[in-house]
């Protein structure tokens, strides 16, 4: 085999390895952008609108792993919606977070099942558990300010079943 070809192959392998190392150290670099959707919280009994939030959609592994950890803050009316393939028991943590959140678990038909108030913390990380197909993260206190509780519903724009 030609020495030049071996050198080029070795250089390409090194570049690929460096790329993998950089992505592993900071997976946010792999995210090129987020789709957004409007999420409306409605009273589970009356159907009255309680609040609306514009949410970034985390619908893939890397976006879900990074979550809001690459975000300095959320404004009122902003959030992140994690979309999973089915409703199941899930656990979320506050990995590398700079600010507090409400973590709202929502089943496949849009019903809020659990709400946690979560603070940034150092390791070991608290696991915030709940059942849901969707998980909405919003600034801490959002749920209380708008009277949102388990049994209310989230209507998610452009999502079937919610």
Coordinates of N, CA, C and O in Angstrom, one line a residue:
X1 N 0.8 -1.2 0.0 CA 0.0 0.0 0.0 C 0.9 1.2 0.0 O 1.9 1.3 0.7
X2 N 0.5 2.2 -0.7 CA 1.2 3.5 -0.8 C 1.3 4.2 0.6 O 0.3 4.3 1.3
X3 N 2.5 4.6 1.0 CA 2.7 5.3 2.2 C 1.9 6.6 2.3 O 1.4 7.0 3.4
X4 N 1.7 7.3 1.2 CA 1.0 8.5 1.2 C -0.5 8.2 1.5 O -1.2 8.9 2.3
X5 N -1.0 7.1 0.9 CA -2.4 6.7 1.2 C -2.6 6.3 2.7 O -3.6 6.7 3.3
X6 N -1.6 5.7 3.2 CA -1.7 5.3 4.6 C -1.7 6.6 5.5 O -2.4 6.7 6.5
X7 N -0.9 7.5 5.2 CA -0.8 8.8 5.9 C -2.1 9.5 5.8 O -2.6 10.1 6.8
X8 N -2.7 9.6 4.6 CA -4.0 10.3 4.5 C -5.1 9.5 5.3 O -5.9 10.2 6.0
X9 N -5.1 8.2 5.3 CA -6.1 7.4 6.0 C -5.9 7.7 7.5 O -6.9 7.8 8.3
X10 N -4.7 7.7 8.0 CA -4.4 8.0 9.4 C -4.9 9.4 9.8 O -5.4 9.6 10.9
X11 N -4.6 10.4 8.9 CA -5.0 11.7 9.2 C -6.6 11.8 9.3 O -7.1 12.5 10.2
X12 N -7.2 11.2 8.4 CA -8.7 11.2 8.4 C -9.3 10.5 9.6 O -10.2 11.0 10.2
X13 N -8.6 9.4 10.0 CA -9.0 8.7 11.3 C -8.9 9.6 12.5 O -9.7 9.6 13.4
X14 N -7.8 10.3 12.5 CA -7.5 11.2 13.6 C -8.5 12.4 13.7 O -9.1 12.7 14.7
X15 N -8.9 12.9 12.5 CA -9.9 14.0 12.5 C -11.2 13.4 12.9 O -11.9 14.1 13.7
X16 N -11.6 12.2 12.5 CA -12.9 11.6 12.9 C -12.9 11.4 14.4 O -13.9 11.7 15.1
X17 N -11.8 10.9 14.9 CA -11.7 10.7 16.4 C -11.8 12.0 17.2 O -12.5 12.0 18.2
X18 N -11.2 13.0 16.7 CA -11.3 14.3 17.4 C -12.7 14.8 17.3 O -13.2 15.4 18.3
X19 N -13.4 14.6 16.2 CA -14.8 15.0 16.1 C -15.7 14.3 17.0 O -16.5 14.9 17.7
X20 N -15.5 13.0 17.2 CA -16.3 12.2 18.1 C -16.0 12.7 19.6 O -16.9 12.9 20.4
X21 N -14.7 13.0 19.9 CA -14.4 13.4 21.2 C -15.0 14.8 21.5 O -15.5 15.0 22.6
X22 N -15.0 15.7 20.6 CA -15.6 17.0 20.8 C -17.1 16.9 21.0 O -17.7 17.5 21.9
X23 N -17.7 16.1 20.1 CA -19.2 15.9 20.2 C -19.6 15.2 21.6 O -20.6 15.6 22.2
X24 N -18.7 14.3 22.0 CA -19.0 13.6 23.3 C -18.9 14.6 24.5 O -19.6 14.6 25.4
X25 N -17.9 15.5 24.4 CA -17.7 16.5 25.4 C -18.8 17.6 25.4 O -19.1 18.1 26.5
X26 N -19.3 17.9 24.3 CA -20.3 18.9 24.2 C -21.3 18.6 23.1 O -21.3 19.0 22.0
X27 N -22.3 17.7 23.4 CA -23.2 17.2 22.4 C -24.1 18.3 21.8 O -24.7 18.1 20.8
X28 N -24.2 19.5 22.5 CA -25.0 20.6 21.9 C -24.5 21.0 20.6 O -25.2 21.6 19.8
X29 N -23.2 20.8 20.3 CA -22.6 21.1 19.0 C -23.3 20.4 17.9 O -23.2 20.8 16.7
X30 N -23.9 19.2 18.2 CA -24.5 18.4 17.1 C -25.9 18.9 16.7 O -26.5 18.5 15.8
X31 N -26.4 19.8 17.5 CA -27.8 20.3 17.3 C -27.7 21.6 16.4 O -27.1 22.6 16.7
X32 N -28.4 21.4 15.2 CA -28.4 22.5 14.3 C -29.6 23.5 14.4 O -29.6 24.6 13.9
X33 N -30.6 23.1 15.2 CA -31.7 24.0 15.4 C -32.9 23.1 15.9 O -32.9 21.9 15.9
X34 N -33.9 23.8 16.4 CA -35.1 23.2 16.9 C -36.3 23.6 16.1 O -36.4 24.8 15.8
X35 N -37.2 22.7 15.9 CA -38.6 23.1 15.5 C -39.2 23.7 16.7 O -38.8 23.4 17.9
X36 N -40.3 24.5 16.6 CA -41.0 25.0 17.7 C -42.5 24.6 17.5 O -43.0 24.4 16.4
X37 N -43.2 24.6 18.6 CA -44.6 24.4 18.6 C -45.3 25.2 19.7 O -44.6 25.5 20.7
X38 N -46.5 25.5 19.6 CA -47.3 26.2 20.6 C -48.0 25.2 21.5 O -48.6 24.2 21.0
X39 N -47.9 25.3 22.8 CA -48.5 24.4 23.7 C -49.4 25.3 24.6 O -49.0 26.3 25.2
X40 N -50.7 24.8 24.6 CA -51.7 25.5 25.4 C -52.1 24.6 26.6 O -52.5 23.5 26.4
X41 N -52.1 25.2 27.8 CA -52.6 24.5 29.0 C -54.0 24.8 29.2 O -54.4 26.0 29.1
X42 N -54.9 23.8 29.3 CA -56.3 24.1 29.5 C -56.8 23.3 30.8 O -56.3 22.3 31.1
X43 N -57.8 23.9 31.4 CA -58.3 23.3 32.6 C -59.0 21.9 32.3 O -59.7 21.9 31.3
X44 N -58.6 20.9 33.0 CA -59.1 19.6 32.7 C -60.6 19.4 32.8 O -61.2 18.5 32.2
X45 N -61.3 20.2 33.6 CA -62.7 20.1 33.8 C -63.5 21.1 33.0 O -64.5 20.7 32.4
X46 N -63.1 22.3 32.9 CA -63.8 23.4 32.1 C -63.4 23.6 30.7 O -64.1 24.2 29.9
X47 N -62.1 23.2 30.4 CA -61.6 23.5 29.1 C -61.1 24.9 28.9 O -60.7 25.3 27.8
X48 N -61.2 25.7 30.0 CA -60.7 27.1 30.0 C -59.2 27.1 29.7 O -58.4 26.4 30.3
X49 N -58.8 28.1 28.9 CA -57.3 28.2 28.6 C -56.7 28.8 29.8 O -57.1 29.8 30.4
X50 N -55.6 28.2 30.3 CA -54.8 28.7 31.4 C -53.5 29.4 31.1 O -53.2 30.3 31.8
X51 N -52.9 28.9 30.0 CA -51.6 29.5 29.7 C -51.2 29.0 28.3 O -51.6 27.9 27.9
X52 N -50.3 29.7 27.6 CA -49.7 29.3 26.4 C -48.2 29.5 26.4 O -47.7 30.4 27.0
X53 N -47.5 28.5 25.8 CA -46.0 28.6 25.8 C -45.6 28.2 24.4 O -46.2 27.4 23.7
X54 N -44.5 28.9 23.9 CA -43.9 28.6 22.7 C -42.7 27.7 23.0 O -41.8 28.1 23.8
X55 N -42.7 26.4 22.6 CA -41.7 25.4 23.0 C -40.8 24.9 21.9 O -41.3 24.7 20.8
X56 N -39.6 24.8 22.2 CA -38.6 24.1 21.3 C -38.9 22.7 21.4 O -39.2 22.2 22.5
X57 N -38.9 21.9 20.3 CA -39.2 20.5 20.3 C -38.0 19.7 20.3 O -37.1 19.8 19.4
X58 N -37.8 18.8 21.4 CA -36.7 17.9 21.5 C -37.3 16.5 21.2 O -37.9 15.9 22.0
X59 N -37.1 16.1 19.9 CA -37.7 14.9 19.5 C -36.7 13.8 19.0 O -37.1 12.9 18.3
X60 N -35.5 14.0 19.3 CA -34.5 13.0 19.0 C -33.5 12.8 20.2 O -33.5 13.7 21.1
X61 N -32.7 11.8 20.1 CA -31.9 11.4 21.3 C -31.0 12.6 21.7 O -30.9 12.9 22.9
X62 N -30.2 13.2 20.8 CA -29.3 14.2 21.1 C -30.0 15.4 21.7 O -29.6 16.0 22.8
X63 N -31.1 15.9 21.1 CA -31.8 17.0 21.6 C -32.4 16.7 23.0 O -32.4 17.6 23.9
X64 N -32.8 15.5 23.2 CA -33.4 15.1 24.5 C -32.3 15.0 25.6 O -32.5 15.4 26.7
X65 N -31.1 14.5 25.2 CA -30.0 14.4 26.1 C -29.5 15.8 26.5 O -29.3 16.1 27.7
X66 N -29.3 16.7 25.6 CA -28.9 18.0 25.9 C -30.0 18.8 26.6 O -29.7 19.6 27.6
X67 N -31.2 18.7 26.1 CA -32.3 19.4 26.7 C -32.0 20.9 26.8 O -31.6 21.5 25.9
X68 N -32.3 21.5 28.0 CA -32.0 22.9 28.1 C -30.7 23.3 28.8 O -30.4 24.4 29.1
X69 N -29.8 22.2 28.9 CA -28.5 22.5 29.6 C -27.6 23.4 28.8 O -26.7 24.0 29.4
X70 N -27.9 23.6 27.5 CA -27.1 24.6 26.7 C -27.8 26.0 26.6 O -27.5 26.8 25.8
X71 N -28.8 26.2 27.5 CA -29.6 27.4 27.5 C -29.3 28.2 28.8 O -29.2 27.6 29.9
X72 N -29.1 29.5 28.7 CA -28.8 30.3 29.8 C -30.0 30.7 30.7 O -29.9 30.8 31.9
X73 N -31.2 30.8 30.0 CA -32.4 31.2 30.7 C -33.6 30.9 29.7 O -33.4 30.9 28.5
X74 N -34.8 30.8 30.3 CA -36.0 30.8 29.5 C -36.8 32.1 29.9 O -36.9 32.4 31.1
X75 N -37.3 32.7 28.9 CA -38.2 33.8 29.2 C -39.6 33.3 29.5 O -39.9 32.1 29.2
X76 N -40.5 34.1 30.2 CA -41.9 33.7 30.4 C -42.5 33.4 29.0 O -42.2 34.2 28.1
X77 N -43.2 32.4 28.9 CA -43.8 32.0 27.6 C -42.9 31.1 26.7 O -43.3 30.8 25.6
X78 N -41.8 30.7 27.3 CA -40.9 29.8 26.5 C -40.7 28.5 27.3 O -40.9 28.5 28.5
X79 N -40.4 27.5 26.5 CA -40.2 26.2 27.1 C -39.6 25.2 26.1 O -39.2 25.6 25.0
X80 N -39.5 24.0 26.6 CA -39.0 22.9 25.7 C -39.9 21.7 25.9 O -40.3 21.3 27.0
X81 N -40.3 21.1 24.8 CA -41.2 20.0 24.8 C -40.5 18.8 24.3 O -40.0 18.7 23.2
X82 N -40.4 17.8 25.2 CA -39.7 16.5 24.8 C -40.8 15.6 24.3 O -41.8 15.4 25.0
X83 N -40.6 15.0 23.1 CA -41.6 14.2 22.5 C -41.0 12.8 22.4 O -39.9 12.5 21.8
X84 N -41.7 11.8 23.0 CA -41.3 10.4 23.0 C -42.3 9.6 22.1 O -43.4 10.1 21.9
X85 N -41.9 8.4 21.7 CA -42.7 7.6 20.8 C -44.0 7.0 21.5 O -45.0 6.8 20.8
X86 N -43.9 6.9 22.8 CA -45.1 6.3 23.5 C -45.1 6.9 25.0 O -44.2 7.5 25.4
X87 N -46.2 6.6 25.7 CA -46.3 7.0 27.0 C -45.7 5.9 27.9 O -46.0 4.7 27.7
X88 N -44.8 6.3 28.8 CA -44.1 5.4 29.6 C -43.5 6.1 30.9 O -43.6 7.3 31.0
X89 N -43.1 5.3 31.9 CA -42.4 5.9 33.0 C -41.1 6.5 32.5 O -40.3 5.9 31.8
X90 N -40.8 7.7 33.0 CA -39.6 8.4 32.5 C -39.0 9.1 33.7 O -39.7 9.4 34.7
X91 N -37.7 9.4 33.6 CA -37.0 10.2 34.6 C -36.2 11.3 34.0 O -35.5 11.0 33.0
X92 N -36.2 12.5 34.5 CA -35.5 13.6 34.0 C -34.6 14.1 35.1 O -34.9 14.0 36.3
X93 N -33.4 14.7 34.7 CA -32.5 15.2 35.7 C -32.1 16.6 35.2 O -32.4 17.0 34.1
X94 N -31.5 17.4 36.1 CA -31.1 18.8 35.9 C -29.6 18.9 35.5 O -28.9 19.6 36.1
X95 N -29.2 18.1 34.6 CA -27.8 18.0 34.2 C -27.3 19.3 33.6 O -27.9 19.8 32.7
X96 N -26.3 19.9 34.2 CA -25.6 21.1 33.7 C -26.6 22.3 33.5 O -26.5 23.1 32.7
X97 N -27.6 22.4 34.4 CA -28.6 23.4 34.3 C -28.2 24.6 35.1 O -27.6 24.5 36.2
X98 N -28.6 25.8 34.6 CA -28.3 27.1 35.3 C -29.5 27.7 36.0 O -29.3 28.7 36.7
X99 N -30.7 27.2 35.8 CA -31.9 27.8 36.3 C -32.9 26.7 36.6 O -32.8 25.6 36.2
X100 N -33.8 27.1 37.5 CA -34.9 26.2 38.0 C -36.0 26.0 36.9 O -36.2 26.9 36.1
X101 N -36.6 24.8 37.0 CA -37.7 24.5 36.0 C -38.9 23.9 36.7 O -38.8 23.3 37.8
X102 N -40.0 23.9 36.0 CA -41.1 23.0 36.3 C -41.0 21.9 35.2 O -40.8 22.2 34.0
X103 N -41.1 20.7 35.6 CA -41.0 19.6 34.7 C -42.4 18.9 34.7 O -42.9 18.4 35.7
X104 N -43.1 19.0 33.6 CA -44.5 18.6 33.5 C -44.6 17.4 32.6 O -44.3 17.4 31.4
X105 N -45.0 16.3 33.2 CA -45.2 15.0 32.5 C -46.6 14.9 31.9 O -47.6 15.2 32.7
X106 N -46.8 14.5 30.7 CA -48.1 14.5 30.0 C -48.3 13.2 29.2 O -47.4 12.8 28.5
X107 N -49.4 12.6 29.4 CA -49.6 11.3 28.7 C -50.0 11.5 27.3 O -50.0 12.6 26.8
X108 N -50.2 10.4 26.5 CA -50.4 10.5 25.1 C -51.6 11.3 24.7 O -51.6 11.8 23.5
X109 N -52.6 11.4 25.5 CA -53.8 12.1 25.1 C -53.8 13.6 25.6 O -54.8 14.3 25.5
X110 N -52.6 14.0 26.2 CA -52.5 15.4 26.6 C -52.8 15.7 28.1 O -52.7 16.8 28.5
X111 N -53.1 14.7 28.9 CA -53.4 14.9 30.3 C -52.1 15.0 31.1 O -51.3 14.1 31.0
X112 N -52.1 16.1 31.9 CA -50.9 16.2 32.8 C -51.0 15.2 33.9 O -52.0 15.0 34.6
X113 N -49.9 14.4 34.1 CA -49.9 13.4 35.1 C -49.1 13.7 36.3 O -49.5 13.3 37.4
X114 N -48.0 14.5 36.1 CA -47.1 14.9 37.3 C -46.5 16.2 37.0 O -46.1 16.4 35.8
X115 N -46.3 17.0 38.0 CA -45.5 18.2 37.9 C -44.5 18.3 39.0 O -44.8 18.1 40.2
X116 N -43.2 18.5 38.6 CA -42.1 18.6 39.6 C -41.5 20.0 39.5 O -41.4 20.6 38.4
X117 N -41.2 20.6 40.6 CA -40.4 21.8 40.7 C -38.9 21.4 40.9 O -38.6 20.8 41.9
X118 N -38.1 21.7 40.0 CA -36.7 21.2 40.0 C -35.7 22.4 40.0 O -35.8 23.4 39.3
X119 N -34.7 22.2 40.9 CA -33.6 23.2 41.0 C -32.3 22.7 40.4 O -32.1 21.5 40.5
X120 N -31.5 23.6 39.9 CA -30.1 23.1 39.5 C -29.4 22.5 40.7 O -29.6 23.0 41.8
X121 N -28.6 21.5 40.4 CA -27.9 20.9 41.5 C -26.6 20.3 41.0 O -26.4 20.1 39.8
X122 N -25.7 19.9 41.9 CA -24.5 19.2 41.6 C -24.8 17.7 41.7 O -25.8 17.3 42.2
X123 N -23.9 16.9 41.2 CA -24.1 15.4 41.3 C -24.0 14.9 42.7 O -23.2 15.5 43.5
X124 N -24.7 13.9 43.1 CA -25.5 13.1 42.3 C -26.9 13.8 42.0 O -27.4 14.5 42.9
X125 N -27.4 13.6 40.8 CA -28.5 14.3 40.4 C -29.8 13.7 40.8 O -29.9 12.4 40.8
X126 N -30.8 14.5 41.2 CA -32.1 14.0 41.6 C -32.8 13.5 40.3 O -32.8 14.2 39.3
X127 N -33.5 12.4 40.4 CA -34.3 11.9 39.2 C -35.8 12.4 39.5 O -36.4 12.0 40.5
X128 N -36.3 13.2 38.5 CA -37.7 13.6 38.6 C -38.5 12.7 37.7 O -38.3 12.6 36.5
X129 N -39.3 11.8 38.3 CA -40.0 10.8 37.6 C -41.5 11.1 37.4 O -42.1 11.8 38.2
X130 N -42.0 10.5 36.3 CA -43.4 10.6 36.0 C -43.7 9.8 34.8 O -42.8 9.2 34.1
X131 N -45.0 9.7 34.4 CA -45.5 8.9 33.3 C -45.8 9.9 32.2 O -46.5 10.9 32.4
X132 N -45.3 9.7 31.0 CA -45.7 10.6 29.9 C -45.1 10.2 28.6 O -44.2 9.5 28.5
X133 N -45.8 10.7 27.5 CA -45.3 10.6 26.2 C -44.6 12.0 25.9 O -43.7 12.0 25.1
X134 N -45.1 13.0 26.6 CA -44.5 14.3 26.4 C -44.0 14.8 27.8 O -44.6 14.5 28.8
X135 N -43.0 15.6 27.8 CA -42.5 16.3 29.0 C -42.3 17.7 28.6 O -41.5 18.0 27.7
X136 N -42.9 18.6 29.3 CA -42.8 20.1 29.1 C -41.9 20.7 30.2 O -42.2 20.5 31.4
X137 N -40.8 21.4 29.8 CA -40.0 22.1 30.8 C -40.2 23.6 30.5 O -40.1 24.1 29.4
X138 N -40.6 24.2 31.6 CA -40.9 25.7 31.6 C -40.2 26.3 32.8 O -39.8 25.6 33.8
X139 N -40.1 27.6 32.9 CA -39.5 28.3 34.1 C -40.2 27.9 35.4 O -41.4 27.8 35.4
X140 N -39.4 27.7 36.4 CA -40.0 27.3 37.7 C -41.1 28.3 38.2 O -40.9 29.5 38.1
X141 N -42.2 27.7 38.6 CA -43.3 28.5 39.1 C -44.4 28.7 38.1 O -45.5 29.2 38.4
X142 N -44.1 28.4 36.8 CA -45.1 28.6 35.7 C -46.4 27.9 36.0 O -47.4 28.4 35.9
X143 N -46.3 26.6 36.5 CA -47.5 25.8 36.7 C -48.3 26.5 37.8 O -49.6 26.6 37.7
X144 N -47.7 26.9 38.9 CA -48.4 27.5 40.0 C -49.0 28.9 39.6 O -50.2 29.2 39.9
X145 N -48.2 29.7 38.9 CA -48.7 31.0 38.4 C -50.0 30.9 37.6 O -50.9 31.8 37.6
X146 N -50.1 29.8 36.8 CA -51.2 29.6 35.9 C -52.3 28.6 36.4 O -53.2 28.4 35.7
X147 N -52.1 28.1 37.6 CA -53.0 27.2 38.2 C -53.1 25.8 37.5 O -54.1 25.2 37.4
X148 N -52.0 25.4 36.9 CA -51.9 24.1 36.2 C -51.6 23.0 37.2 O -50.6 23.1 38.0
X149 N -52.3 21.9 37.1 CA -52.1 20.8 38.0 C -52.4 19.5 37.3 O -53.0 19.5 36.2
X150 N -52.1 18.4 37.9 CA -52.4 17.1 37.4 C -53.9 17.0 37.0 O -54.7 17.4 37.8
X151 N -54.2 16.4 35.9 CA -55.5 16.3 35.4 C -55.9 17.4 34.4 O -56.8 17.2 33.6
X152 N -55.2 18.5 34.4 CA -55.4 19.5 33.3 C -54.8 18.9 32.0 O -54.2 17.8 32.0
X153 N -55.0 19.6 30.9 CA -54.5 19.1 29.6 C -53.6 20.1 28.9 O -53.7 21.3 29.1
X154 N -52.7 19.5 28.1 CA -51.9 20.3 27.2 C -52.3 20.1 25.8 O -52.4 18.9 25.4
X155 N -52.6 21.1 25.1 CA -53.0 21.0 23.7 C -51.7 21.4 22.9 O -51.3 22.5 23.0
X156 N -51.2 20.5 22.2 CA -49.9 20.7 21.5 C -50.2 20.8 20.0 O -50.7 19.9 19.3
X157 N -49.9 22.0 19.5 CA -50.1 22.3 18.1 C -49.4 21.3 17.2 O -48.3 20.9 17.4
X158 N -50.1 20.8 16.1 CA -49.5 19.9 15.1 C -49.1 18.6 15.7 O -48.3 17.9 15.1
X159 N -49.6 18.1 16.8 CA -49.3 16.8 17.4 C -50.6 16.0 17.5 O -51.5 16.4 18.1
X160 N -50.6 14.8 16.9 CA -51.8 14.0 17.0 C -51.9 13.4 18.4 O -50.9 13.1 19.0
X161 N -53.1 13.3 18.9 CA -53.3 12.6 20.1 C -53.1 13.5 21.3 O -53.3 13.1 22.5
X162 N -52.7 14.8 21.1 CA -52.5 15.6 22.3 C -53.3 16.9 22.2 O -53.8 17.3 21.2

